[in-house]
XYZ file of C-alpha atoms in Angstrom:
613
model
C 71.421 85.254 104.496
C 74.894 85.067 106.067
C 77.473 86.687 104.442
C 81.304 86.277 105.239
C 83.318 89.404 103.518
C 87.257 89.064 103.605
C 90.044 91.622 102.404
C 93.240 89.739 102.870
C 97.190 89.566 101.057
C 97.751 93.491 100.761
C 97.613 95.274 103.982
C 94.920 95.648 106.694
C 93.200 92.373 106.283
C 89.884 92.125 107.916
C 86.583 90.263 108.149
C 82.956 91.130 108.278
C 79.650 89.676 108.356
C 76.421 90.534 106.983
C 73.260 88.886 108.145
C 70.044 89.867 105.848
C 71.781 93.451 104.920
C 72.447 94.340 108.598
C 76.212 94.527 109.662
C 76.749 91.799 112.677
C 80.436 92.319 112.966
C 83.505 93.635 111.171
C 87.251 93.889 112.434
C 91.155 94.068 111.179
C 93.151 90.955 111.659
C 95.975 93.384 113.303
C 94.048 93.421 116.238
C 94.002 89.997 117.227
C 97.627 89.009 116.075
C 99.101 92.831 117.452
C 100.472 92.820 113.967
C 100.174 96.143 112.695
C 98.554 96.558 109.052
C 98.549 92.508 109.249
C 98.009 91.311 105.542
C 97.701 87.600 106.343
C 94.567 85.504 106.212
C 92.145 86.946 108.790
C 91.519 83.693 110.658
C 91.126 85.531 113.750
C 88.880 88.288 112.324
C 86.642 85.477 110.818
C 86.243 83.398 113.943
C 85.521 86.472 116.120
C 82.618 87.390 113.489
C 81.240 84.028 113.481
C 81.479 84.006 117.291
C 79.735 87.504 117.290
C 77.006 86.149 115.270
C 76.760 82.701 117.258
C 77.206 80.963 113.437
C 79.229 78.303 112.308
C 80.527 77.663 109.126
C 77.649 75.596 108.014
C 75.527 78.810 108.633
C 77.251 80.815 106.201
C 75.610 81.098 102.796
C 78.396 82.851 100.939
C 81.817 84.238 101.494
C 82.952 87.266 99.525
C 86.395 88.092 98.637
C 87.164 92.025 97.897
C 88.975 91.794 94.719
C 89.558 89.887 91.530
C 93.099 88.406 91.824
C 92.811 87.480 87.639
C 92.200 90.969 86.712
C 95.219 92.182 89.134
C 97.663 89.853 87.942
C 96.790 90.865 84.141
C 97.675 94.499 85.197
C 100.899 93.333 86.432
C 101.496 91.370 83.645
C 100.484 94.219 81.328
C 102.319 96.901 83.166
C 105.411 94.957 83.013
C 105.501 94.356 79.129
C 104.498 98.030 78.634
C 107.697 99.153 80.182
C 110.029 96.249 79.596
C 112.816 96.096 79.725
C 112.536 98.058 82.518
C 111.797 96.719 85.841
C 113.053 93.365 85.093
C 114.317 93.046 88.731
C 111.298 94.007 89.896
C 109.358 91.529 88.098
C 111.876 88.818 88.984
C 110.852 89.163 92.985
C 106.938 89.542 92.118
C 106.807 86.542 89.835
C 107.216 83.715 91.985
C 105.036 84.973 95.071
C 102.071 85.588 91.887
C 102.619 82.236 90.303
C 103.153 79.975 93.452
C 100.329 81.602 95.303
C 98.583 84.785 94.052
C 97.575 83.657 90.338
C 95.840 80.606 92.425
C 94.189 82.496 94.919
C 90.842 80.915 95.123
C 92.463 77.483 96.074
C 94.590 79.408 98.864
C 91.464 80.895 100.216
C 89.437 77.791 99.703
C 92.134 75.722 102.187
C 92.151 78.517 104.506
C 88.713 78.585 104.975
C 88.211 74.789 105.285
C 90.921 74.882 107.791
C 88.659 76.611 110.158
C 85.735 74.954 108.875
C 85.291 72.608 106.030
C 81.659 74.062 105.652
C 83.278 77.351 105.036
C 85.693 75.430 101.898
C 82.499 74.417 99.770
C 83.457 76.060 96.506
C 79.976 77.115 95.648
C 80.180 79.795 98.913
C 83.003 81.873 97.411
C 82.736 84.987 95.485
C 84.800 87.498 94.428
C 83.901 91.459 94.176
C 86.177 93.802 91.955
C 88.069 95.886 94.455
C 86.787 99.136 93.948
C 83.086 97.940 93.770
C 83.913 96.643 97.086
C 85.034 100.121 98.256
C 81.551 101.691 96.748
C 79.543 99.163 98.559
C 81.260 99.722 101.600
C 80.106 103.470 101.711
C 76.931 103.189 99.625
C 74.928 100.408 101.354
C 75.534 101.670 104.918
C 75.133 104.993 104.310
C 71.435 106.739 105.172
C 70.932 107.758 101.340
C 68.530 105.856 99.191
C 70.137 107.518 96.334
C 74.010 109.188 96.124
C 77.199 109.393 93.758
C 80.157 107.206 95.395
C 83.592 108.354 94.791
C 86.415 105.935 95.333
C 90.044 106.863 95.270
C 93.059 104.730 96.077
C 96.455 103.691 94.991
C 95.187 101.130 92.607
C 92.598 98.239 92.698
C 92.664 95.739 89.879
C 93.130 98.517 87.386
C 90.830 101.103 88.568
C 92.237 104.040 90.820
C 89.477 106.694 90.850
C 85.985 105.678 89.926
C 82.501 107.271 90.319
C 79.356 105.311 91.113
C 75.805 105.789 91.269
C 73.653 104.176 94.147
C 70.155 104.125 93.544
C 67.945 101.818 96.066
C 69.357 98.600 96.273
C 71.472 99.255 92.775
C 74.956 100.079 92.544
C 76.749 100.397 89.306
C 80.129 102.093 88.582
C 79.869 104.577 85.468
C 83.348 106.053 85.337
C 87.067 105.023 86.262
C 90.635 105.924 85.915
C 92.857 103.459 85.074
C 96.583 102.887 86.817
C 99.401 103.743 86.654
C 97.501 107.335 86.705
C 96.912 107.133 90.441
C 95.800 110.477 92.922
C 96.757 107.584 95.933
C 100.026 106.724 94.214
C 100.988 110.260 94.040
C 100.354 111.052 97.260
C 102.193 108.135 98.246
C 105.060 109.038 96.303
C 105.221 112.378 98.602
C 104.903 109.922 101.494
C 107.725 107.974 100.582
C 109.838 110.961 99.700
C 109.253 112.828 102.728
C 110.581 109.956 104.458
C 107.434 108.088 105.706
C 105.957 104.658 105.366
C 103.667 104.338 102.231
C 100.227 102.592 102.784
C 100.669 104.005 106.674
C 102.355 107.111 106.578
C 100.047 109.221 104.519
C 98.248 110.987 107.183
C 101.537 111.769 108.778
C 102.250 113.803 105.781
C 98.557 115.727 106.266
C 99.435 116.060 109.701
C 102.997 118.068 108.784
C 101.335 119.745 105.740
C 100.222 123.165 108.170
C 103.661 123.470 109.307
C 104.514 124.136 105.557
C 103.939 126.457 102.535
C 102.445 125.038 99.425
C 105.804 126.135 97.335
C 105.898 123.291 95.126
C 102.141 122.985 93.929
C 102.946 124.425 90.649
C 105.640 122.260 89.814
C 103.331 119.482 90.743
C 101.001 120.403 88.334
C 103.476 121.978 85.688
C 105.512 118.408 85.604
C 103.898 115.690 87.696
C 100.236 115.512 87.010
C 98.026 116.966 84.213
C 94.528 117.736 85.680
C 91.542 118.468 83.527
C 88.853 121.000 84.684
C 86.461 118.146 85.321
C 89.347 116.347 87.902
C 90.320 113.463 85.294
C 93.969 113.356 85.369
C 96.986 111.702 84.253
C 100.554 111.406 85.790
C 104.114 111.909 84.178
C 105.518 108.759 84.600
C 108.907 110.346 83.654
C 109.080 111.027 87.386
C 108.446 107.960 89.028
C 108.915 104.617 89.479
C 106.319 102.728 91.063
C 105.602 101.007 87.773
C 108.806 99.128 87.441
C 110.918 99.843 90.340
C 111.164 98.876 93.777
C 110.757 102.828 95.259
C 108.015 105.281 94.300
C 110.423 108.024 92.885
C 113.220 108.225 90.197
C 116.201 110.554 89.914
C 114.167 113.096 88.050
C 112.000 113.628 90.779
C 114.607 114.060 93.537
C 116.352 116.584 91.069
C 113.235 118.187 91.015
C 112.552 118.385 94.623
C 115.805 118.902 95.772
C 117.794 115.857 96.705
C 117.244 112.213 97.782
C 114.446 110.971 99.856
C 114.208 111.770 103.608
C 115.467 108.557 105.362
C 112.891 108.330 108.409
C 115.793 108.624 110.817
C 116.836 112.185 109.301
C 115.292 114.907 110.820
C 112.428 116.927 109.341
C 113.418 120.300 107.496
C 111.357 122.799 106.246
C 111.641 121.702 102.834
C 109.574 118.545 103.905
C 106.634 120.295 105.468
C 106.413 122.388 102.328
C 106.357 119.126 100.425
C 103.569 118.101 102.404
C 101.559 121.330 102.143
C 102.269 121.037 98.217
C 100.977 117.533 97.873
C 98.038 118.391 99.945
C 97.131 121.138 98.363
C 97.182 119.373 95.106
C 95.013 116.739 96.044
C 92.447 118.934 97.602
C 92.620 120.608 93.918
C 92.062 117.415 92.396
C 89.289 116.176 94.675
C 87.345 119.336 94.377
C 87.278 119.078 90.590
C 86.192 115.688 90.568
C 83.556 116.316 92.954
C 82.091 119.472 91.430
C 81.954 118.073 88.069
C 80.078 114.723 88.966
C 77.990 117.021 91.075
C 76.927 118.852 88.000
C 76.711 115.476 85.898
C 74.588 113.383 87.784
C 72.620 116.086 89.894
C 72.969 113.888 92.843
C 72.881 115.960 96.457
C 74.119 112.974 98.518
C 77.689 111.866 97.917
C 79.506 108.831 99.615
C 83.514 108.173 99.925
C 85.717 105.418 100.221
C 88.971 104.509 99.411
C 92.232 105.343 101.040
C 92.065 108.788 99.956
C 88.738 109.489 101.303
C 90.800 109.350 105.234
C 92.093 112.627 104.247
C 89.673 114.523 106.292
C 91.025 117.896 105.194
C 90.187 117.316 101.879
C 86.896 115.983 102.970
C 85.967 118.736 104.670
C 86.607 121.234 101.968
C 84.115 119.172 99.747
C 81.855 119.693 102.599
C 82.518 123.232 102.727
C 82.094 123.938 98.889
C 78.088 122.976 98.794
C 77.802 120.719 96.259
C 76.288 118.257 98.325
C 73.616 118.401 101.401
C 75.196 115.357 103.023
C 78.278 113.421 102.724
C 78.609 110.110 104.628
C 82.525 108.552 104.309
C 82.954 104.872 105.190
C 85.096 104.746 108.400
C 87.043 101.736 107.675
C 87.694 103.622 103.857
C 91.089 101.410 103.232
C 91.419 98.024 102.322
C 89.974 96.464 105.376
C 86.644 98.285 104.459
C 86.793 95.899 101.297
C 85.829 92.923 103.382
C 82.452 94.443 104.414
C 81.964 96.084 100.880
C 82.445 92.489 99.406
C 80.008 91.078 102.010
C 77.255 93.764 100.984
C 77.644 93.469 97.369
C 77.213 90.115 97.367
C 74.189 90.109 99.539
C 72.644 92.814 97.541
C 73.458 91.064 94.130
C 72.332 87.722 95.055
C 68.914 88.959 96.922
C 68.209 91.354 94.107
C 68.275 88.516 91.404
C 66.182 86.517 93.447
C 63.888 89.482 94.285
C 64.404 88.848 97.916
C 65.346 91.186 100.609
C 65.187 95.338 99.948
C 67.989 97.659 100.788
C 68.467 98.142 104.620
C 68.867 101.748 105.468
C 69.185 103.247 109.082
C 70.139 106.790 110.594
C 73.701 104.814 111.011
C 73.791 101.084 109.782
C 77.175 101.280 110.669
C 76.613 101.603 114.371
C 78.848 103.850 114.874
C 81.630 101.631 113.327
C 81.715 99.778 116.933
C 81.650 96.573 115.246
C 84.518 95.011 117.211
C 84.728 92.316 120.001
C 83.221 93.748 123.594
C 83.871 91.658 126.951
C 81.422 91.045 129.779
C 82.341 92.758 133.198
C 83.503 89.202 134.907
C 85.270 88.327 131.848
C 87.377 91.794 132.243
C 88.152 91.097 135.941
C 89.388 87.520 135.387
C 91.754 88.911 132.366
C 93.222 92.021 134.335
C 93.853 89.666 137.529
C 95.462 87.440 135.309
C 97.600 90.155 133.795
C 98.643 91.311 137.316
C 96.770 94.396 137.449
C 95.223 96.007 140.510
C 91.774 97.616 140.197
C 88.679 98.749 141.928
C 85.119 97.898 140.569
C 82.662 101.035 140.324
C 79.205 101.583 139.578
C 78.401 103.482 136.216
C 78.002 106.936 137.873
C 81.241 106.287 139.704
C 83.259 105.318 136.502
C 82.060 108.418 134.944
C 82.750 110.776 137.682
C 86.233 109.488 138.698
C 87.145 109.641 134.726
C 86.133 112.665 134.370
C 87.410 113.708 137.217
C 91.004 112.536 136.248
C 90.472 114.199 132.955
C 89.845 117.573 134.255
C 93.005 117.256 136.928
C 95.157 116.376 133.575
C 95.631 113.200 133.906
C 96.265 111.098 130.348
C 93.392 108.324 130.561
C 93.098 105.240 128.852
C 88.865 104.518 128.054
C 88.451 100.785 126.928
C 84.606 100.605 126.772
C 82.049 98.267 124.560
C 82.848 97.227 121.425
C 85.925 97.944 119.528
C 85.815 100.153 116.549
C 85.868 98.769 112.785
C 88.694 101.103 110.966
C 92.128 103.214 111.671
C 90.123 105.551 114.040
C 89.475 105.382 117.725
C 85.921 106.519 118.320
C 85.506 106.210 122.215
C 85.611 102.658 122.496
C 89.116 101.900 122.387
C 90.563 105.545 122.956
C 93.338 107.505 124.988
C 91.863 110.373 126.290
C 92.825 114.071 127.662
C 91.810 117.568 128.491
C 91.987 119.414 125.767
C 92.310 122.924 127.286
C 95.891 121.985 128.458
C 98.328 123.915 126.551
C 101.077 120.903 127.299
C 98.762 117.936 126.754
C 99.381 117.543 123.173
C 103.136 117.569 123.338
C 102.955 115.218 126.727
C 100.726 112.475 124.919
C 102.579 112.575 121.411
C 105.936 112.248 123.543
C 105.464 110.433 126.802
C 102.358 108.457 126.379
C 102.297 107.551 122.199
C 106.296 107.716 121.942
C 105.607 109.530 118.082
C 106.577 113.009 116.434
C 105.509 116.047 117.881
C 104.105 117.821 115.298
C 101.233 115.299 115.040
C 97.773 116.679 116.131
C 95.239 115.436 117.866
C 91.467 115.097 117.437
C 88.572 116.713 119.351
C 85.446 114.507 120.419
C 82.516 116.891 121.183
C 78.708 116.457 121.895
C 76.757 116.507 118.554
C 74.556 119.191 119.766
C 77.646 121.139 121.043
C 79.889 121.228 117.527
C 78.705 124.432 116.264
C 79.410 126.283 119.338
C 83.093 125.341 119.442
C 83.933 124.558 115.496
C 82.950 126.295 112.158
C 80.780 122.848 111.468
C 77.159 121.841 112.278
C 77.047 118.673 110.683
C 77.360 115.039 111.747
C 81.070 113.594 111.991
C 80.590 110.547 114.051
C 84.084 108.852 112.451
C 86.488 111.642 112.996
C 86.897 112.365 109.053
C 85.920 115.763 108.736
C 88.311 118.835 109.489
C 86.960 122.300 110.264
C 88.240 125.543 112.007
C 88.099 126.078 115.561
C 85.327 128.818 116.180
C 86.701 132.582 115.727
C 85.285 133.394 119.363
C 87.436 130.450 121.055
C 90.727 131.490 119.021
C 93.558 133.363 120.663
C 94.722 136.206 117.877
C 98.997 135.479 117.617
C 101.294 138.139 117.882
C 103.134 139.366 115.002
C 106.386 137.566 116.557
C 104.551 134.376 116.819
C 102.812 134.588 113.078
C 106.378 135.056 111.644
C 107.652 131.125 113.150
C 108.305 128.618 110.867
C 107.826 125.017 110.739
C 107.846 123.130 114.246
C 108.473 126.087 115.768
C 104.811 127.079 115.493
C 103.807 123.906 117.438
C 103.592 125.693 120.924
C 102.025 128.669 120.426
C 98.856 129.162 122.268
C 95.950 129.124 119.732
C 92.537 129.015 121.275
C 90.640 127.733 124.455
C 91.377 124.146 123.671
C 94.815 124.320 122.284
C 95.782 120.558 122.547
C 93.180 119.793 119.579
C 93.800 123.076 117.459
C 96.272 122.546 114.858
C 98.597 125.149 113.919
C 96.382 126.350 111.134
C 93.488 126.916 113.594
C 91.823 123.529 112.279
C 90.537 120.505 113.842
C 89.678 116.893 112.778
C 86.262 116.454 114.320
C 84.756 113.721 116.326
C 80.786 114.293 116.885
C 79.423 111.993 120.039
C 76.097 110.922 119.547
C 74.294 109.529 122.752
C 72.669 106.520 120.512
C 75.317 104.942 119.273
C 77.795 105.663 122.638
C 75.887 106.219 125.559
C 79.000 105.917 128.044
C 81.144 108.053 126.063
C 78.686 110.573 125.570
C 78.056 110.588 129.343
C 81.600 111.117 130.124
C 82.018 114.022 128.080
C 78.698 115.468 129.287
C 80.259 115.116 132.969
C 83.403 116.577 131.940
C 81.449 119.489 130.642
C 79.561 119.807 133.985
C 82.937 120.061 135.561
C 84.964 122.391 133.211
C 82.479 124.024 131.028
C 83.967 122.300 127.876
C 81.907 119.551 126.029
C 85.174 118.739 124.540
C 87.895 116.035 124.668
C 90.903 114.900 123.058
C 90.613 111.404 121.852
C 93.674 109.561 120.376
C 93.977 105.759 119.396
C 94.521 103.362 122.228
C 98.173 102.264 121.127
C 101.810 103.386 121.040
C 103.871 103.707 118.434
C 104.097 100.810 115.774
C 101.124 98.929 117.803
C 97.985 98.339 116.656
C 94.946 99.611 118.671
C 94.085 97.567 121.711
C 91.497 94.801 121.168
C 91.361 93.033 124.644
C 91.353 94.170 128.324
C 95.093 92.673 128.951
C 95.907 94.736 125.339
C 94.705 97.868 127.334
C 96.826 97.008 130.477
C 99.952 96.471 128.824
C 99.866 99.688 126.922
C 98.758 101.486 129.946
C 101.635 99.641 131.897
C 104.188 100.213 129.038
C 103.401 104.246 128.475
C 102.714 107.480 130.627
C 98.758 106.748 130.810
C 97.930 107.559 134.391
C 94.413 106.555 134.722
C 92.528 103.488 133.164
C 88.966 102.403 132.636
C 88.373 98.987 131.385
C 84.362 98.594 131.940
C 83.837 99.446 135.324
C 87.521 98.616 136.461
C 89.257 101.735 137.353
C 93.102 101.267 137.812
C 95.667 104.180 138.774
C 99.039 104.186 137.608
C 100.662 104.748 140.933
C 99.099 101.941 142.504
C 100.532 99.254 140.107
C 103.437 97.068 140.455
C 106.532 99.359 139.323
C 108.691 96.174 138.494
C 105.843 95.076 135.903
C 105.756 98.584 134.423
C 108.951 98.635 133.671
C 108.706 94.778 132.131
C 106.227 96.333 129.945
C 108.115 99.405 128.657
C 110.962 96.883 128.070
C 108.653 94.994 126.158
C 107.397 98.081 123.663
C 111.333 98.402 123.101
C 110.472 102.327 122.355
C 113.879 103.579 122.289
């Protein structure tokens, strides 16, 4: 049975294809259109998935959409009625879109699918899954667990903002929900907006900023904004928010409480903003821990799956793991709305096969296949594409590729690494990555400012060989998707002087903290990716060779893109990013490229095309 899953029309649209319960392919539309967080119908992602499966529209048995539009419309109408006459302007702007398009989303989906293939547009094939059920399915079914608690936390689906589900064998059912407007995700997004970052994409910046501050406002948040019960259930005080009725997240009472209007993106970050980030991060962690502790006690289950946008908060995830209530945790790498496409397809597959007493649940050590579910390119195709782009390259064998790349890293070069299948989800995991030497005291700042063209405070993640993770970090568990944070091992750390400890805010950034300073955040933590030979043998071999040269089994790993751009997909995307940034060495398949051997005029053209000033 072939099931195509789709998420679209909000942000991070995607497609995924399931064959008899096994994941064949999954990709976000933004990687093909080069429009970050592209919400449009995923025409290109669908075409890729069908191509990867060597299938046509006629071969697809079911098509699953990740949410139910009528339930979402019901929530919109009921919310406006509950707050009327407030919010009329927001209502006036939303209604034409809903009435003209979204209310009739079934017809829109069928038209879009028919344009790809008439067979895809056959009405009986189309199914709809609820938003939170899609999230839960995306985490539970690919997990290695035969039974598990599934916790989904995000902004909002149709009505649910937080849900608990129980997975047993091939059965998955939601048992508890918290409904809109009471949302941990929207609370975090309110502070994302207030500190000057973009909602639905800047939340990870707030998480990265938090260690530079102190949680001075956490008590005020608990006292005035959110009422949290001992079991983790909560309600927001809507007097401080405008997301129900307005065109912004917060209102004047929120601003009065926290010291003024929201920061504009072009304004400098102040200590107050860092303290606000630290405060909302602390509150989020406390709510998540109360939820997981309570649900663990109620269910007795020892395995936990996490999904929804809040599950990308890897600091909170790390605290849940260390809390010890669960033996193992599985986090869906595409935890946001893109992963809803995968979950919807899995939900429909297991529902239909359970009712027909067909295929049973597929469980493997990692049925997400390391999240390497996107396009790959044959060596001959890579060479043709690079040649057409004007690249100057040499072709080497596998051993020379690993050796030359490891040497470039050991010599302090910023390296672009484009190998195998593209990752599904927001993290680069050694398929489409920019790599660096974590031992360098200057690499973190250099990569941020000269390669990524982004804020200097942003931390980088370490990729470490799985069998060596406990030697370098306070973690001895799988973290293949870079979704757990743990401290750097104390014997790898450097004690700060009294003067250094007295520093505040961004002044903390340049303090040398450990043997791997480029991946050690200001609080001595790191967002860890464990690298496994079974899922990415070439990346594993590279880190192993780097360890032979340096004694360090760790690399800096950050996404292969520059600010404002999606992660690269094709070899020509990689070449454009290489030429438009300060990346010095590029490995695409078995092609090696050195920046100083490229056409300098072409480099200027690419830099101008990115328009990063």
